[in-house]
Each structure stands twice: as C-alpha cells, then as structure tokens.
mmCIF file of C-alpha atoms in Angstrom:
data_model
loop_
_atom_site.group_PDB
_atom_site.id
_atom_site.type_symbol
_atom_site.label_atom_id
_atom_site.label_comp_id
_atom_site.label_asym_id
_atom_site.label_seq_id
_atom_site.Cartn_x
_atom_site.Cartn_y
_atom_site.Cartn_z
ATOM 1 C CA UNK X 26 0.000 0.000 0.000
ATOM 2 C CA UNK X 27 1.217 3.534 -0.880
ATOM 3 C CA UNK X 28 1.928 5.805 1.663
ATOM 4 C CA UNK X 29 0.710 8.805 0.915
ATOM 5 C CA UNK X 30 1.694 12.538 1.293
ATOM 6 C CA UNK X 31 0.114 16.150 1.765
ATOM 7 C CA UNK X 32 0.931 16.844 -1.634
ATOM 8 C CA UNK X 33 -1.626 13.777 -2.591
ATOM 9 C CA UNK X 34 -4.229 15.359 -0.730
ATOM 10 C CA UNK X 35 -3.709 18.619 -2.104
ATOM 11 C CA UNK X 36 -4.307 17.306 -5.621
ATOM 12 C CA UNK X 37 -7.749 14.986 -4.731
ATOM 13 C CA UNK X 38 -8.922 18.322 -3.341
ATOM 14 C CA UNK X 39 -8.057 20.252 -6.763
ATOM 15 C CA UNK X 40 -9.213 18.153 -8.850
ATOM 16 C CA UNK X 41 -12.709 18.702 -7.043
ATOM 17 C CA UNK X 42 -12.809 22.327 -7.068
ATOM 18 C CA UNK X 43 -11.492 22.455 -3.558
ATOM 19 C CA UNK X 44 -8.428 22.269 -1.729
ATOM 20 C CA UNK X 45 -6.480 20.718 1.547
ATOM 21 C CA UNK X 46 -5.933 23.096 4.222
ATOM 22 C CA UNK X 47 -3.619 20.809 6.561
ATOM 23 C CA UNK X 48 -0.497 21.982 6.934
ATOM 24 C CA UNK X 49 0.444 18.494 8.314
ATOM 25 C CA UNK X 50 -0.095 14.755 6.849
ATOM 26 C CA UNK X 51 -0.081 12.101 9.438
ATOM 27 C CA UNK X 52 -1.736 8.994 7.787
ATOM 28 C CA UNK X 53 -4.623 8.383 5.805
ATOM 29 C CA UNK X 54 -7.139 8.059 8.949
ATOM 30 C CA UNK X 55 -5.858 11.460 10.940
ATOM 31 C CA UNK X 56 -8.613 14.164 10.113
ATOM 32 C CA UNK X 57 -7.350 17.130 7.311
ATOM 33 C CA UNK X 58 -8.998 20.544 7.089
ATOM 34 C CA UNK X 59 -10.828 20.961 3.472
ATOM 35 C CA UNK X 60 -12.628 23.598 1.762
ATOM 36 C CA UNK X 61 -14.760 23.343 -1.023
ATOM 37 C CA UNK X 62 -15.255 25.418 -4.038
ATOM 38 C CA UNK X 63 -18.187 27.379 -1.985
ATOM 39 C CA UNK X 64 -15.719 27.645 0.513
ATOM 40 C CA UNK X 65 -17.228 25.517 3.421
ATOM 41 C CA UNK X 66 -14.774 24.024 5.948
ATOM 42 C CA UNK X 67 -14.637 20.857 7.808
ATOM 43 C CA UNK X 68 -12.402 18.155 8.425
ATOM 44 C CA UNK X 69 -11.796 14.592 6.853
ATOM 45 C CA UNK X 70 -9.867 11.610 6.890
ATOM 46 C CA UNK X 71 -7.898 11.634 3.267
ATOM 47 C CA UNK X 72 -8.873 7.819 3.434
ATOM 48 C CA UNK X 73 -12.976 8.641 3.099
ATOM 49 C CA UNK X 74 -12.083 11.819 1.018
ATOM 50 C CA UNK X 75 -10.354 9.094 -1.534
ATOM 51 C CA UNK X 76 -11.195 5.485 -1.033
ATOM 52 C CA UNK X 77 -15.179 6.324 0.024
ATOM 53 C CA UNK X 78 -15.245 9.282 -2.290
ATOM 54 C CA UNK X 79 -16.821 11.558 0.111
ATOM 55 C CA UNK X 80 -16.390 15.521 -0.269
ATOM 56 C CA UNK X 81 -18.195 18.572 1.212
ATOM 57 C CA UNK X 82 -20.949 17.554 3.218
ATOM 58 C CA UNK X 83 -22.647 20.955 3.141
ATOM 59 C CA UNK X 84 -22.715 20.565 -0.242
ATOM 60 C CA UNK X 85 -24.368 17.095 -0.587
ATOM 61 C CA UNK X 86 -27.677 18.817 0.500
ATOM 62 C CA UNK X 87 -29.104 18.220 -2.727
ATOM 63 C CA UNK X 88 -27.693 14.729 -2.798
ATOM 64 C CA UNK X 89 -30.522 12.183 -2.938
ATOM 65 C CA UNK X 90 -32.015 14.395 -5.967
ATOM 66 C CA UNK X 91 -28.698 14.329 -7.817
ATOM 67 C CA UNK X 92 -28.598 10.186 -7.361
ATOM 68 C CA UNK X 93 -31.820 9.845 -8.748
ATOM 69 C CA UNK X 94 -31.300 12.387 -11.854
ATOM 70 C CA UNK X 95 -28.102 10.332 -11.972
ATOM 71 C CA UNK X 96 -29.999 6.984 -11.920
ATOM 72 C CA UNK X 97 -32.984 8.278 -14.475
ATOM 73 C CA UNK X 98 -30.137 9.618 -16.538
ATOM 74 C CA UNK X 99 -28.840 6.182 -17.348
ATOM 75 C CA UNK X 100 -32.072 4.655 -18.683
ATOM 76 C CA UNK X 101 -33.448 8.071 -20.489
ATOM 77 C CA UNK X 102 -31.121 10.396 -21.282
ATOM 78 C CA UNK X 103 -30.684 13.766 -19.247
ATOM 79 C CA UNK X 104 -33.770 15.390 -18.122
ATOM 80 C CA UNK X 105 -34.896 19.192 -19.277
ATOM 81 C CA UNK X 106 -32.574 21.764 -17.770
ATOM 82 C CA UNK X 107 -35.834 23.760 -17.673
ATOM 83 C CA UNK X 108 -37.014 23.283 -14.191
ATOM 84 C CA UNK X 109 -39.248 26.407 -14.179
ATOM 85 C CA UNK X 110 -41.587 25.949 -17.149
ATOM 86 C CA UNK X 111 -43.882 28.967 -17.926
ATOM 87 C CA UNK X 112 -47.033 26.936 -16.767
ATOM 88 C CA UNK X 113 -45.980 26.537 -13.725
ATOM 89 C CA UNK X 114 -45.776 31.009 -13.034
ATOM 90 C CA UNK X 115 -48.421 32.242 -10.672
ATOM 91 C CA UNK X 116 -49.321 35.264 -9.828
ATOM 92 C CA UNK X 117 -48.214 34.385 -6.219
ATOM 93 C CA UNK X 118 -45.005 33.010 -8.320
ATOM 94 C CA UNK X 119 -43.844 34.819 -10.961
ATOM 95 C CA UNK X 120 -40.296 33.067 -11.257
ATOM 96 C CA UNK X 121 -42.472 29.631 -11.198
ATOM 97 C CA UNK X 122 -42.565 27.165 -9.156
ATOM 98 C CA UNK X 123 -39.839 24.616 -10.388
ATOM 99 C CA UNK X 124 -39.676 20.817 -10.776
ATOM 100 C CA UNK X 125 -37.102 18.204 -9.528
ATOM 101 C CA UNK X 126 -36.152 16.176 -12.627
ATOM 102 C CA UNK X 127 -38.720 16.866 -15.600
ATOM 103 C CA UNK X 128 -38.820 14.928 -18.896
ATOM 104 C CA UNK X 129 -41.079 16.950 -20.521
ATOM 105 C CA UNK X 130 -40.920 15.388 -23.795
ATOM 106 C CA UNK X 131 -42.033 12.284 -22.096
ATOM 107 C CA UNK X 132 -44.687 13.857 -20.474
ATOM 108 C CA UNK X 133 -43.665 13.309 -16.700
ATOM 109 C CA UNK X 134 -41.635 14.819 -14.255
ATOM 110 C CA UNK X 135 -39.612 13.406 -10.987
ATOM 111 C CA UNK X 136 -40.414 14.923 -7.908
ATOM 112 C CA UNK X 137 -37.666 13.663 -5.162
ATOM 113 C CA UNK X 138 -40.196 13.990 -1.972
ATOM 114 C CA UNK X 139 -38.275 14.828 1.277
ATOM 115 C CA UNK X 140 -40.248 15.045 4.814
ATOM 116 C CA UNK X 141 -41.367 18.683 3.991
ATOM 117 C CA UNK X 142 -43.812 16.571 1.727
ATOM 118 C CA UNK X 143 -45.248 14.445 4.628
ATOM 119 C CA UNK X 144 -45.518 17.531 6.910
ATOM 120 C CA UNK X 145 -45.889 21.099 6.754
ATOM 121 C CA UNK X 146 -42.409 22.761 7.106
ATOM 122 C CA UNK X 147 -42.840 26.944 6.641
ATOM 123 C CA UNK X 148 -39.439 27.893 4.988
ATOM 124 C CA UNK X 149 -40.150 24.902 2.126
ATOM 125 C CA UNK X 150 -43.797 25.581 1.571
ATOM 126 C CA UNK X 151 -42.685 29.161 1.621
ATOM 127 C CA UNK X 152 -45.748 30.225 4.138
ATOM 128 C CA UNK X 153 -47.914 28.677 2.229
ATOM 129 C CA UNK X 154 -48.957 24.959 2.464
ATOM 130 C CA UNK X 155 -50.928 24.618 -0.843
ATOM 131 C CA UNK X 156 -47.686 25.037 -2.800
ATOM 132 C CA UNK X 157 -47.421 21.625 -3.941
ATOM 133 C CA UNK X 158 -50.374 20.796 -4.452
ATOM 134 C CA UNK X 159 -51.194 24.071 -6.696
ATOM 135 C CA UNK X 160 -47.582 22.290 -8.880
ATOM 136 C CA UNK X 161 -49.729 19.000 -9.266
ATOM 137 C CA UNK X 162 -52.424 20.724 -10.317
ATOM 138 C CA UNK X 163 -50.546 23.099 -12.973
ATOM 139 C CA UNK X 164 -48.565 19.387 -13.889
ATOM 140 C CA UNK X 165 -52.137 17.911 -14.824
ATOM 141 C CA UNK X 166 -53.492 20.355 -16.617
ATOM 142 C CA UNK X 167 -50.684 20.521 -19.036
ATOM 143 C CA UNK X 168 -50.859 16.859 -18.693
ATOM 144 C CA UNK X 169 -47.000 16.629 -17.201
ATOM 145 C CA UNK X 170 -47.733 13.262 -14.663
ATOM 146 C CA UNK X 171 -45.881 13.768 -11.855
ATOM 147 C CA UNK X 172 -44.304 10.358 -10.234
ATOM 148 C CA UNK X 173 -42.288 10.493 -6.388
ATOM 149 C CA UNK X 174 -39.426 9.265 -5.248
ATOM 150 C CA UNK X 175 -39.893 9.211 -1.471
ATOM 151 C CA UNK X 176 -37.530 9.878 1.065
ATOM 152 C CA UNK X 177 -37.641 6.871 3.003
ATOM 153 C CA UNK X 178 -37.219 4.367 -0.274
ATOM 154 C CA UNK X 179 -34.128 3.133 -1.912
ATOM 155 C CA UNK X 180 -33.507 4.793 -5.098
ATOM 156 C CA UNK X 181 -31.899 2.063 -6.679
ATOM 157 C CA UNK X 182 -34.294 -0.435 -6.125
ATOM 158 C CA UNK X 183 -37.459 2.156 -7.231
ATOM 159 C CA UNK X 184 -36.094 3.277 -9.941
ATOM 160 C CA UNK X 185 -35.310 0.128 -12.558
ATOM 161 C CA UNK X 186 -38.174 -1.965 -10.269
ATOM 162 C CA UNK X 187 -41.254 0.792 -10.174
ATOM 163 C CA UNK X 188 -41.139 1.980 -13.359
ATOM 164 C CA UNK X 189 -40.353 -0.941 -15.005
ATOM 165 C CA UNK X 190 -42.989 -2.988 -13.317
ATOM 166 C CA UNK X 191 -45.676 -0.141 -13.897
ATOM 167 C CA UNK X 192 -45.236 -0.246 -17.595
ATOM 168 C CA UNK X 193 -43.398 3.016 -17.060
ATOM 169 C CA UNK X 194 -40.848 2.214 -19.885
ATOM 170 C CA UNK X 195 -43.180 0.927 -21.787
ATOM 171 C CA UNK X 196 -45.291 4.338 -21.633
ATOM 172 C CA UNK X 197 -41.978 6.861 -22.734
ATOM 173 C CA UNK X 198 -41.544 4.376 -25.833
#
C-alpha cells in the first residue's frame, strides 16, 4: 500500500474544485482541514475523502435528488434543464414554481419527496402549504404526470423496479 503525502491530498482536493488546508499529513485516517469550491470548511480523513469518495458535506444537501437524476439519466437520457416551465408562473409566483427532474418530452416529471412533503415545514412551503399541491395541479393540466421518489425508499431499487414494473418504460416508448 502507498503511503501517501500532503501533496496527494492537495491534488484529490483540486481536482474537485477544492483544496487541503492541513499543513500536516499524518496517515490516511488522521482528520485534514478541506474547503470546497463554496468555501465551506470541515475536516476529513484523506482515506474517506479518496477510497469512500466523500467531499463537502454541506454541499451534498441536494444529494438524494442528484442520485436519482443520476440513476434516471442512465435509462433516459438527461432530463430538461428547464425546471421552471412557464405553466408553472403564478401570480403568487412569478419566477415559477420549479420541478425536480422533468422529462417533458415524455410527459412526466420526478419529484424527489423529502419530509417537507409528509408535513408542513414553513421555509419549504414558503408560508404557504398549498404550494405543492397548486404544482400537481398546474402538472395535470398541461398533462405533465408527476411520479415520487420518497424519502424513506431506496432509489436504486425504485427506480429500474417501479417503473419498469408499472409499464413506465413501456409508456416513454
């Protein structure tokens, strides 16, 4: 096994935007100082940072989303970069209210459901609790079905096994 060096950690944390603020490298399981490319700090052993490809975890707050775009990705192609369509601009909303992962070609749209869904939670809902369901309503009347990954299921077994088994595939071809 390679020993490794402070210079070594130094380059993984380039090469992600980021760097190593240690000015000493003990071993690969002694915590480092990093600092991403929005410039949050916290420390890290370089053997997670590089053999469990971990990085900033302030950053990873949008991290189950990004696994299932990731995931949907691989069987359709990348999804709209659109995520604020025009029918989706209220009066209450004038930027729009925007949409997880939308395939609008294929007529759906992911909608990664964290516990704000389950519960009313004021600084997602924005003071107002009817916000989502005002989006599913603006989704079915331009006839965009909306379909949920929930927070408490596996992505990778939902995604292949749900849409798969619901004909979902079968539906976008």
């Amino acid at each position: 096994m390679a020993k490794h060096t402070l210079d070594d950690a130094k380059q993984i944390a380039l090469t992600r935007g980021g760097n190593c603020l240690s000015t000493e490298y003990k071993n690969n399981k002694s915590p480092l100082l990093w600092i991403c490319k929005n410039q949050h700090k916290w420390y890290a052993k370089f053997d997670n940072i590089v053999n469990k490809c971990s990085w900033c975890p302030y950053c990873s707050k949008y991290k189950r989303e990004n696994l299932c775009r990731q995931i949907l990705t691989k069987y359709l192609g990348p999804p709209s970069e659109n995520r604020k369509p025009d029918f989706l601009k209220t009066p209450e909303h004038s930027m729009g209210l925007q949409l997880d992962i939308p395939y609008y070609h294929y007529g759906f749209a992911i909608e990664v459901q964290g516990k704000q869904h389950d519960k009313y939670i004021e600084f997602f809902h924005r003071g107002d609790p009817n916000n989502f369901i005002r989006q599913q309503e603006l989704c079915k009347e331009n006839c965009i079905e909306l379909k949920y990954a929930w927070y408490y299921e596996d992505l990778h077994s939902i995604a292949g096994f749900r849409f798969y088994h619901t004909n979902f595939f079968d539906f976008i071809t």
